[in-house]
Structure formats: C-alpha cells, structure tokens
Amino acid sequence: AQSVAQPEDQVNVAEGNPLTVKCTYSVSGNPYLFWYVQYPNRGLQFLLKYITGDNLVKGSYGFEAEFNKSQTSFHLKKPSALVSDSALYFCAVAGSNDYKLSFGAGTTVTVRA
Amino acid sequence: DARVTQTPRHKVTEMGQEVTMRCQPILGHNTVFWYRQTMMQGLELLAYFRNRAPLDDSGMPKDRFSAEMPDATLATLKIQPSEPRDSAVYFCASGLGSEQFFGPGTRLTVL
C-alpha cells in the first residue's frame, strides 16, 4: 500500500519569506511523487513531479521540491512566497506501474502581505 | 488550451434520486480517473480507466455507484440511489503517462 503524510494542516508565512510545505511518503518500489495546488472552488493544478533523475525538481510558479530517499520525503519549497501562493497544497504518490495517486490530507498555505 | 471538462458544475438533488456526472477528458489522453473530495476523507480515488477499460474501481461503493466510458470522449459516474453522505466534490482527471490533469469538479449536494 502507498500513502502520503503532510504533517502540517496550515503553514503561514510573510510575503517574500521562504515557503516550505512538508511531505513524507510510503510506497513499495520506486516512488512517483507529485505536488498539486488547489485554489478555492477550482480543480487541482499540477505543480511538479519526481520520477527519476535529479533529486531537485523545478516546477511551475517558481516552486521546487527535493526528493530525499533516505528520509522518504518530498518537501515543496519556494524561495520567496507571494500572496497569490495562498492555496491548498497536496502531495501525492503513485506506484510506478499504474499512476494511481494517493493524496495527502493537504496543507493550507497562507501568505500574508 | 486543452482542458478536462465536467458537467454539471453543481448539482442539488434529493435522497433517492439518480445522479449522473459527465467528464470529457483531454483528447489523446488514455487514462481517466474519478476522485471524490470531502472535508472528512480528503481526496479519494473512486475509479480508474485505461484505454476506456476499467482497471480499478475498488474505491467505489459498488451497490450504488457505477463508472463507464462509452467512448474516448466521455466518462460517466452514476449514483443510484443517491444518499446525503454522497455530498462531495467529484473530480475527473485524465492523463497520458504519469501526469494527471484535473477538471473543475462537480459539487454534489444530496438533501
């Protein structure tokens, strides 16, 4: 079975400060890891993914994530947060053979001006 | 700009009524997923199709839910009879490979 944990329900940061959203995973075999963002009353939007290769993955809107196999983590980061980054962020993991996503509970990010 | 479309966007119905939700995947995508989002359970996978064939519907209550893909441009999720606990936002996603593209969702309220 595969699963994802997002230990923080909420993350609050000031605009211009670094933003980190934490994610740890559990999966048999090599993980496929994803981050999605959801704005109010909208569907999920893809941010980035890790399949293989470089542990640091760069994605949309200035976000990046670092795959750490020893810590089974895939934390999302942004060096300088914007108010418009305020949203609900989901980490997800898929097995390598079927792409079925298991989502974390989500982390609400609030960036204050 | 290719997008997954879902209809209706909102649906309010009474307990016991049949509900059908429709999804048009992005042209050329060979996988379709149905998810349900609630405050209590978060995002749950209900069903999964590849090349129109159902591969996994283990997340779906079999007695009342059914999912089909009558053709490559249409996926349906049906609830019959609906119950108040089915109230949720239902998302369809399509993909080609590892990345999934989500539709805007259908917000279902069962009274």
XYZ file of N, CA and C in Angstrom:
672
model
N 0.844 -1.198 0.000
C 0.000 0.000 0.000
C 0.880 1.248 0.000
N 0.386 2.283 -0.589
C 1.135 3.530 -0.662
C 0.380 4.594 0.110
N 1.128 5.526 0.687
C 0.482 6.592 1.444
C 1.385 7.810 1.506
N 0.775 8.910 1.833
C 1.461 10.189 1.942
C 1.028 10.860 3.227
N 1.966 11.497 3.905
C 1.648 12.265 5.096
C 2.090 13.709 4.910
N 1.176 14.606 5.185
C 1.506 16.029 5.227
C 1.298 16.453 6.676
N 2.366 16.617 7.432
C 2.245 16.772 8.881
C 1.646 18.098 9.329
N 1.607 19.071 8.456
C 1.097 20.395 8.829
C -0.226 20.675 8.122
N -1.258 20.971 8.918
C -2.532 21.365 8.303
C -2.430 22.751 7.683
N -1.655 23.617 8.351
C -1.548 25.001 7.889
C -0.100 25.471 7.964
N 0.251 26.321 7.010
C 1.542 26.996 7.015
C 1.285 28.472 6.743
N 1.819 29.301 7.614
C 1.642 30.749 7.465
C 3.006 31.403 7.317
N 3.162 32.218 6.283
C 4.415 32.921 6.077
C 4.131 34.333 5.596
N 5.120 35.186 5.769
C 5.013 36.551 5.263
C 5.510 36.586 3.816
N 4.891 37.469 3.054
C 5.294 37.621 1.652
C 6.786 37.941 1.586
N 7.462 37.281 0.652
C 8.896 37.498 0.499
C 9.757 36.522 1.264
N 9.152 35.828 2.224
C 9.888 34.825 3.009
C 9.850 33.471 2.323
N 10.805 32.596 2.675
C 10.780 31.248 2.096
C 9.563 30.462 2.587
N 9.089 29.606 1.681
C 7.932 28.767 1.981
C 8.345 27.311 1.847
N 8.002 26.512 2.856
C 8.233 25.066 2.804
C 6.964 24.342 3.221
N 6.556 23.370 2.420
C 5.422 22.514 2.747
C 5.946 21.083 2.776
N 5.735 20.419 3.904
C 6.370 19.120 4.118
C 5.512 17.957 3.638
N 6.223 16.900 3.196
C 5.555 15.694 2.720
C 6.481 14.504 2.928
N 5.955 13.441 3.511
C 6.672 12.176 3.564
C 5.794 11.105 2.932
N 6.416 10.061 2.430
C 5.667 9.070 1.661
C 6.056 7.654 2.079
N 5.199 6.736 1.702
C 5.472 5.318 1.883
C 4.959 4.586 0.655
N 5.841 3.829 0.000
C 5.444 3.112 -1.210
C 6.394 1.948 -1.427
N 5.889 0.890 -2.016
C 6.747 -0.229 -2.404
C 7.395 0.100 -3.739
N 8.671 -0.106 -3.823
C 9.354 0.166 -5.072
C 9.691 1.638 -5.222
N 10.002 2.016 -6.447
C 10.375 3.406 -6.708
C 9.135 4.300 -6.740
N 9.193 5.419 -6.034
C 8.010 6.285 -5.980
C 7.947 7.260 -7.143
N 6.714 7.536 -7.539
C 6.432 8.671 -8.394
C 5.762 9.700 -7.474
N 6.345 10.880 -7.355
C 5.877 11.872 -6.390
C 5.415 13.137 -7.096
N 4.359 13.735 -6.566
C 3.726 14.877 -7.217
C 3.336 15.915 -6.174
N 3.286 17.157 -6.634
C 2.650 18.230 -5.882
C 1.597 18.891 -6.766
N 0.420 19.082 -6.158
C -0.678 19.789 -6.806
C -1.115 20.934 -5.913
N -1.688 21.967 -6.530
C -2.240 23.097 -5.787
C -3.715 23.257 -6.159
N -4.502 23.618 -5.164
C -5.936 23.833 -5.389
C -6.337 25.201 -4.858
N -6.863 26.020 -5.744
C -7.416 27.308 -5.340
C -8.899 27.128 -5.046
N -9.499 28.020 -4.266
C -10.908 27.853 -3.870
C -11.828 27.613 -5.056
N -12.676 26.602 -4.927
C -13.685 26.261 -5.931
C -13.078 25.936 -7.302
N -11.870 25.405 -7.269
C -11.220 25.019 -8.525
C -10.719 23.593 -8.425
N -10.374 23.041 -9.579
C -9.743 21.725 -9.592
C -8.292 21.814 -9.189
N -7.635 20.666 -9.144
C -6.227 20.636 -8.772
C -5.362 20.988 -9.983
N -4.319 21.738 -9.726
C -3.373 22.097 -10.786
C -2.019 21.463 -10.474
N -1.433 20.854 -11.481
C -0.138 20.205 -11.346
C 0.968 21.246 -11.145
N 1.835 20.992 -10.163
C 2.985 21.875 -9.924
C 4.288 21.255 -10.403
N 4.535 20.019 -9.957
C 5.783 19.362 -10.331
C 5.711 17.883 -9.978
N 6.689 17.147 -10.493
C 6.750 15.720 -10.215
C 8.192 15.245 -10.156
N 8.380 14.151 -9.425
C 9.649 13.437 -9.420
C 9.382 12.014 -9.885
N 10.118 11.631 -10.928
C 10.024 10.252 -11.412
C 11.372 9.565 -11.223
N 12.404 10.215 -11.718
C 13.755 9.698 -11.599
C 14.706 10.841 -11.919
N 16.009 10.634 -11.663
C 16.964 11.663 -12.030
C 17.329 12.578 -10.878
N 17.562 13.834 -11.199
C 17.997 14.821 -10.230
C 17.017 14.918 -9.067
N 17.548 14.920 -7.849
C 16.680 14.961 -6.671
C 15.971 16.295 -6.507
N 16.488 17.357 -7.092
C 15.844 18.659 -7.007
C 15.031 18.870 -8.283
N 13.740 19.018 -8.088
C 12.827 19.159 -9.214
C 12.279 20.574 -9.224
N 12.315 21.207 -10.365
C 11.747 22.552 -10.504
C 10.416 22.470 -11.225
N 9.465 23.294 -10.749
C 8.134 23.230 -11.325
C 7.576 24.592 -11.667
N 6.246 24.655 -11.686
C 5.554 25.879 -12.081
C 5.605 26.917 -10.967
N 5.455 28.184 -11.372
C 5.296 29.328 -10.470
C 6.459 29.481 -9.483
N 7.651 29.026 -9.855
C 8.816 29.203 -9.000
C 8.967 28.182 -7.893
N 8.119 27.155 -7.888
C 8.204 26.113 -6.875
C 9.245 25.066 -7.249
N 9.801 24.447 -6.221
C 10.704 23.331 -6.409
C 10.497 22.344 -5.272
N 10.973 21.132 -5.466
C 10.845 20.115 -4.422
C 12.079 19.241 -4.450
N 12.450 18.764 -3.277
C 13.639 17.927 -3.162
C 13.260 16.529 -2.721
N 13.627 15.561 -3.532
C 13.401 14.160 -3.214
C 14.532 13.682 -2.324
N 14.164 13.110 -1.165
C 15.155 12.576 -0.246
C 14.769 11.136 0.057
N 15.495 10.207 -0.563
C 15.122 8.799 -0.437
C 15.332 8.272 0.973
N 16.408 8.684 1.626
C 16.701 8.154 2.952
C 15.672 8.616 3.986
N 15.149 9.814 3.793
C 14.135 10.324 4.712
C 12.721 10.136 4.174
N 12.589 9.511 3.038
C 11.298 9.321 2.349
C 10.486 10.607 2.368
N 11.138 11.694 1.952
C 10.463 12.988 1.960
C 10.495 13.634 0.582
N 9.571 14.544 0.387
C 9.466 15.277 -0.883
C 8.864 16.643 -0.559
N 9.638 17.469 0.117
C 9.151 18.774 0.583
C 9.092 19.784 -0.557
N 8.040 20.568 -0.559
C 7.837 21.617 -1.560
C 8.419 22.920 -1.023
N 9.100 23.668 -1.888
C 9.744 24.898 -1.436
C 9.574 26.006 -2.475
N 9.577 27.222 -1.940
C 9.619 28.401 -2.798
C 10.469 29.440 -2.073
N 11.490 29.964 -2.708
C 12.420 30.861 -2.008
C 11.770 32.155 -1.501
N 10.788 32.673 -2.259
C 10.172 33.936 -1.875
C 8.672 33.851 -2.176
N 7.881 33.714 -1.125
C 6.445 33.480 -1.301
C 5.706 34.759 -1.692
N 4.633 34.564 -2.444
C 3.746 35.649 -2.859
C 2.377 35.460 -2.214
N 1.650 36.558 -2.042
C 0.287 36.457 -1.508
C -0.555 35.531 -2.373
N -0.310 35.564 -3.680
C -1.078 34.734 -4.611
C -0.764 33.245 -4.490
N 0.243 32.880 -3.695
C 0.538 31.462 -3.445
C -0.385 30.863 -2.386
N -1.198 31.694 -1.761
C -2.124 31.208 -0.753
C -3.126 30.252 -1.394
N -3.126 29.011 -0.936
C -3.957 27.972 -1.539
C -3.799 26.698 -0.716
N -4.446 25.631 -1.202
C -4.352 24.310 -0.578
C -3.400 23.459 -1.417
N -2.396 22.883 -0.775
C -1.369 22.137 -1.481
C -1.446 20.661 -1.117
N -1.396 19.821 -2.150
C -1.475 18.378 -1.956
C -0.210 17.708 -2.477
N 0.324 16.821 -1.659
C 1.376 15.922 -2.080
C 0.724 14.593 -2.452
N 1.259 13.907 -3.459
C 0.670 12.633 -3.873
C 1.776 11.679 -4.312
N 1.491 10.396 -4.151
C 2.425 9.358 -4.556
C 1.697 8.347 -5.430
N 2.392 7.833 -6.415
C 1.840 6.790 -7.276
C 2.850 5.663 -7.392
N 2.306 4.456 -7.540
C 3.165 3.338 -7.872
C 3.651 3.491 -9.302
N 4.718 2.879 -9.630
C 5.344 3.111 -10.924
C 4.603 2.450 -12.073
N 3.658 1.568 -11.784
C 3.066 0.822 -12.880
C 1.629 1.201 -13.211
N 1.025 2.059 -12.406
C -0.387 2.335 -12.711
C -0.776 3.798 -12.580
N 0.069 4.613 -12.009
C -0.177 6.051 -11.869
C -1.401 6.380 -11.013
N -1.890 5.434 -10.223
C -2.988 5.767 -9.307
C -2.423 6.616 -8.176
N -2.992 7.781 -7.984
C -2.472 8.709 -6.989
C -3.116 8.494 -5.628
N -2.265 8.495 -4.606
C -2.732 8.565 -3.225
C -2.319 9.930 -2.694
N -3.308 10.690 -2.245
C -3.066 12.064 -1.835
C -2.893 12.175 -0.324
N -2.097 13.169 0.068
C -2.066 13.561 1.457
C -3.311 14.363 1.798
N -3.425 14.719 3.061
C -4.616 15.434 3.535
C -4.648 16.887 3.093
N -3.516 17.384 2.634
C -3.458 18.757 2.180
C -2.927 19.707 3.249
N -2.255 20.766 2.799
C -1.744 21.807 3.676
C -2.217 23.149 3.160
N -2.887 23.892 4.010
C -3.358 25.223 3.632
C -2.237 26.232 3.861
N -1.851 26.881 2.797
C -0.793 27.895 2.875
C -1.420 29.278 2.828
N -1.054 30.086 3.797
C -1.496 31.477 3.819
C -0.259 32.362 3.814
N -0.188 33.226 2.812
C 0.918 34.173 2.709
C 0.359 35.564 2.994
N 0.833 36.197 4.038
C 0.309 37.498 4.430
C 1.180 38.610 3.841
N 0.502 39.672 3.486
C 1.205 40.795 2.854
C 2.063 41.554 3.858
N -5.959 25.695 -25.610
C -5.561 25.188 -24.301
C -6.485 24.040 -23.926
N -5.953 22.797 -23.997
C -6.770 21.628 -23.734
C -7.081 21.511 -22.254
N -8.344 21.204 -21.945
C -8.760 21.072 -20.552
C -9.730 19.919 -20.408
N -9.765 19.386 -19.209
C -10.790 18.409 -18.856
C -12.058 19.187 -18.491
N -13.178 18.796 -19.080
C -14.429 19.469 -18.755
C -15.343 18.519 -18.007
N -16.129 19.069 -17.084
C -17.061 18.273 -16.297
C -18.411 18.982 -16.263
N -19.457 18.185 -16.366
C -20.804 18.714 -16.243
C -21.653 17.787 -15.387
N -22.603 18.313 -14.621
C -22.767 19.738 -14.327
C -21.704 20.225 -13.353
N -21.571 21.499 -13.169
C -20.624 22.015 -12.177
C -21.217 21.937 -10.774
N -22.517 22.083 -10.694
C -23.212 21.984 -9.411
C -24.473 21.143 -9.608
N -24.779 20.355 -8.585
C -25.993 19.546 -8.645
C -26.556 19.411 -7.237
N -27.820 19.792 -7.095
C -28.538 19.598 -5.845
C -29.690 18.645 -6.138
N -29.781 17.594 -5.357
C -30.808 16.606 -5.600
C -31.320 16.074 -4.262
N -32.383 15.340 -4.341
C -32.948 14.762 -3.131
C -32.526 13.303 -2.992
N -32.453 12.872 -1.773
C -32.080 11.495 -1.473
C -32.948 10.526 -2.276
N -32.306 9.529 -2.854
C -33.012 8.521 -3.622
C -33.009 8.767 -5.119
N -32.655 9.983 -5.520
C -32.631 10.304 -6.942
C -31.350 9.805 -7.602
N -31.418 9.592 -8.901
C -30.239 9.211 -9.670
C -29.449 10.456 -10.066
N -28.141 10.351 -9.976
C -27.257 11.449 -10.356
C -26.257 10.929 -11.385
N -26.098 11.650 -12.462
C -25.086 11.305 -13.467
C -24.157 12.482 -13.670
N -22.886 12.229 -13.517
C -21.851 13.245 -13.738
C -21.043 12.855 -14.970
N -20.711 13.844 -15.770
C -20.021 13.590 -17.037
C -18.670 14.277 -17.092
N -17.779 13.657 -17.814
C -16.412 14.167 -17.940
C -15.945 13.986 -19.376
N -15.370 15.036 -19.928
C -14.731 14.928 -21.239
C -13.233 15.037 -21.027
N -12.503 13.941 -21.204
C -11.060 14.007 -20.996
C -10.371 14.773 -22.122
N -9.126 15.101 -21.898
C -8.343 15.778 -22.929
C -8.089 14.803 -24.079
N -8.297 15.288 -25.286
C -8.141 14.454 -26.475
C -6.737 13.850 -26.524
N -6.703 12.519 -26.693
C -5.414 11.835 -26.771
C -4.952 11.212 -25.469
N -5.564 11.634 -24.368
C -5.209 11.016 -23.086
C -5.826 9.624 -22.994
N -5.062 8.674 -22.446
C -5.560 7.295 -22.418
C -5.970 6.812 -21.029
N -5.796 7.666 -20.010
C -6.248 7.287 -18.674
C -7.245 8.309 -18.147
N -8.240 7.803 -17.435
C -9.256 8.655 -16.817
C -9.450 8.184 -15.384
N -9.505 9.148 -14.471
C -9.665 8.860 -13.053
C -10.869 9.644 -12.514
N -11.589 9.026 -11.590
C -12.624 9.727 -10.831
C -12.194 9.793 -9.369
N -12.227 11.008 -8.798
C -11.901 11.225 -7.407
C -13.083 11.897 -6.708
N -13.155 11.695 -5.397
C -14.144 12.379 -4.580
C -13.397 13.141 -3.486
N -13.818 14.384 -3.260
C -13.183 15.211 -2.228
C -14.207 15.616 -1.184
N -13.944 15.292 0.060
C -14.762 15.726 1.191
C -13.851 16.267 2.270
N -14.441 17.037 3.159
C -13.643 17.590 4.257
C -13.110 16.479 5.153
N -13.933 15.466 5.356
C -13.553 14.409 6.306
C -12.543 13.430 5.721
N -12.734 13.046 4.474
C -11.912 11.991 3.881
C -10.836 12.505 2.935
N -10.893 13.790 2.604
C -9.914 14.309 1.661
C -10.199 13.829 0.256
N -9.138 13.589 -0.511
C -9.260 13.142 -1.894
C -9.150 11.621 -1.960
N -10.189 10.996 -2.513
C -10.211 9.535 -2.613
C -10.387 9.123 -4.072
N -9.621 8.133 -4.482
C -9.773 7.596 -5.829
C -10.964 6.648 -5.857
N -11.877 6.900 -6.788
C -13.063 6.050 -6.919
C -12.893 5.009 -8.020
N -12.404 5.457 -9.186
C -12.311 4.552 -10.336
C -11.225 5.018 -11.278
N -10.773 4.088 -12.123
C -9.622 4.341 -12.969
C -9.793 3.551 -14.259
N -9.667 4.242 -15.387
C -9.783 3.612 -16.700
C -8.490 3.825 -17.477
N -8.133 2.831 -18.250
C -7.044 2.979 -19.207
C -7.532 2.466 -20.548
N -7.379 3.292 -21.569
C -7.891 2.943 -22.909
C -9.356 2.487 -22.842
N -10.131 3.190 -22.021
C -11.582 3.001 -21.842
C -11.943 1.764 -21.028
N -10.947 0.955 -20.673
C -11.250 -0.250 -19.894
C -11.112 0.062 -18.410
N -12.086 -0.373 -17.623
C -11.983 -0.146 -16.173
C -10.900 -1.023 -15.572
N -9.945 -0.395 -14.880
C -8.852 -1.153 -14.281
C -9.002 -1.305 -12.775
N -9.627 -0.335 -12.156
C -9.737 -0.380 -10.706
C -10.921 0.469 -10.277
N -11.873 -0.131 -9.629
C -12.987 0.639 -9.047
C -13.172 0.246 -7.587
N -12.093 -0.173 -6.967
C -12.171 -0.660 -5.584
C -12.543 0.434 -4.591
N -12.359 1.681 -4.966
C -12.699 2.774 -4.070
C -14.148 3.209 -4.138
N -14.914 2.532 -4.949
C -16.287 2.937 -5.222
C -17.268 2.009 -4.527
N -18.282 2.578 -3.840
C -19.357 1.724 -3.303
C -20.098 1.049 -4.446
N -19.954 -0.261 -4.545
C -20.455 -0.972 -5.726
C -21.973 -1.010 -5.812
N -22.628 -0.921 -4.662
C -24.075 -1.109 -4.696
C -24.796 0.076 -5.312
N -24.172 1.240 -5.294
C -24.890 2.418 -5.787
C -24.130 3.210 -6.837
N -22.837 3.029 -6.929
C -22.018 3.795 -7.868
C -21.659 2.930 -9.086
N -21.595 3.585 -10.245
C -21.093 2.907 -11.432
C -20.352 3.924 -12.294
N -19.293 3.469 -12.926
C -18.494 4.337 -13.794
C -18.315 3.650 -15.132
N -18.439 4.452 -16.202
C -18.307 3.901 -17.545
C -17.586 4.884 -18.449
N -17.080 4.339 -19.569
C -16.538 5.176 -20.634
C -17.135 4.684 -21.945
N -18.295 5.208 -22.307
C -18.939 4.742 -23.536
C -18.118 5.024 -24.790
N -17.331 6.076 -24.762
C -16.373 6.303 -25.846
C -15.193 7.113 -25.311
N -14.219 7.370 -26.160
C -12.977 8.002 -25.700
C -13.162 9.449 -25.278
N -14.297 10.038 -25.629
C -14.511 11.453 -25.294
C -15.458 11.649 -24.124
N -15.915 10.561 -23.515
C -16.897 10.705 -22.445
C -16.698 9.649 -21.372
N -16.622 10.125 -20.127
C -16.634 9.239 -18.963
C -17.802 9.661 -18.091
N -18.491 8.690 -17.523
C -19.638 8.999 -16.661
C -19.487 8.333 -15.314
N -20.002 9.006 -14.301
C -20.085 8.457 -12.944
C -21.532 8.602 -12.506
N -22.136 7.486 -12.158
C -23.548 7.491 -11.819
C -23.744 7.015 -10.388
N -24.658 7.668 -9.698
C -25.034 7.261 -8.348
C -26.532 6.994 -8.360
N -26.936 5.793 -7.962
C -28.340 5.429 -7.940
C -28.584 4.342 -6.881
N -29.346 4.624 -5.842
C -29.892 5.913 -5.449
C -28.889 6.744 -4.672
N -29.013 8.060 -4.751
C -28.093 8.930 -4.031
C -28.499 9.040 -2.559
N -27.506 9.318 -1.719
C -27.711 9.469 -0.288
C -27.002 10.752 0.171
N -27.450 11.319 1.285
C -26.805 12.552 1.777
C -25.294 12.405 1.964
N -24.821 11.228 2.348
C -23.387 11.043 2.557
C -22.588 11.073 1.247
N -23.278 11.088 0.121
C -22.585 11.221 -1.169
C -22.248 12.674 -1.499
N -22.727 13.586 -0.692
C -22.439 15.001 -0.929
C -20.932 15.221 -0.878
N -20.384 15.794 -1.946
C -18.942 15.947 -2.083
C -18.668 16.685 -3.384
N -17.398 16.938 -3.640
C -16.985 17.407 -4.956
C -16.340 16.232 -5.676
N -16.812 15.968 -6.867
C -16.312 14.846 -7.655
C -15.445 15.390 -8.793
N -14.213 14.917 -8.827
C -13.276 15.362 -9.854
C -12.995 14.236 -10.838
N -12.892 14.628 -12.071
C -12.394 13.756 -13.119
C -10.998 14.252 -13.498
N -10.105 13.325 -13.805
C -8.770 13.678 -14.278
C -8.417 12.776 -15.439
N -7.673 13.308 -16.387
C -7.193 12.473 -17.489
C -5.679 12.631 -17.608
N -5.053 11.643 -18.216
C -3.611 11.683 -18.305
C -3.070 10.832 -19.437
N -1.829 11.069 -19.746
C -1.079 10.261 -20.709
C 0.299 10.084 -20.086
N 0.487 8.958 -19.400
C 1.702 8.828 -18.604
C 1.446 9.213 -17.167
N 2.451 9.774 -16.512
C 2.384 9.957 -15.070
C 1.589 11.181 -14.617
N 1.447 12.178 -15.471
C 0.818 13.425 -15.028
C -0.675 13.393 -15.274
N -1.455 13.841 -14.298
C -2.902 13.890 -14.433
C -3.373 15.344 -14.466
N -4.347 15.591 -15.315
C -4.936 16.917 -15.455
C -6.370 16.846 -14.930
N -6.666 17.717 -13.994
C -7.948 17.654 -13.314
C -8.968 18.600 -13.935
N -10.205 18.147 -13.941
C -11.311 19.012 -14.305
C -11.703 19.899 -13.137
N -12.682 20.806 -13.344
C -13.074 21.759 -12.302
C -13.945 21.143 -11.216
N -14.444 19.939 -11.451
C -15.234 19.251 -10.440
C -16.728 19.480 -10.566
N -17.482 18.547 -10.012
C -18.936 18.659 -9.858
C -19.222 18.661 -8.375
N -19.836 19.760 -7.907
C -20.204 19.835 -6.489
C -21.604 19.257 -6.324
N -21.683 18.138 -5.656
C -22.960 17.427 -5.464
C -23.461 17.622 -4.042
N -24.716 18.025 -3.945
C -25.388 18.117 -2.652
C -26.626 17.251 -2.702
N -26.693 16.288 -1.800
C -27.847 15.399 -1.709
C -28.600 15.734 -0.423
N -29.823 16.178 -0.584
C -30.613 16.613 0.573
C -31.397 15.467 1.194
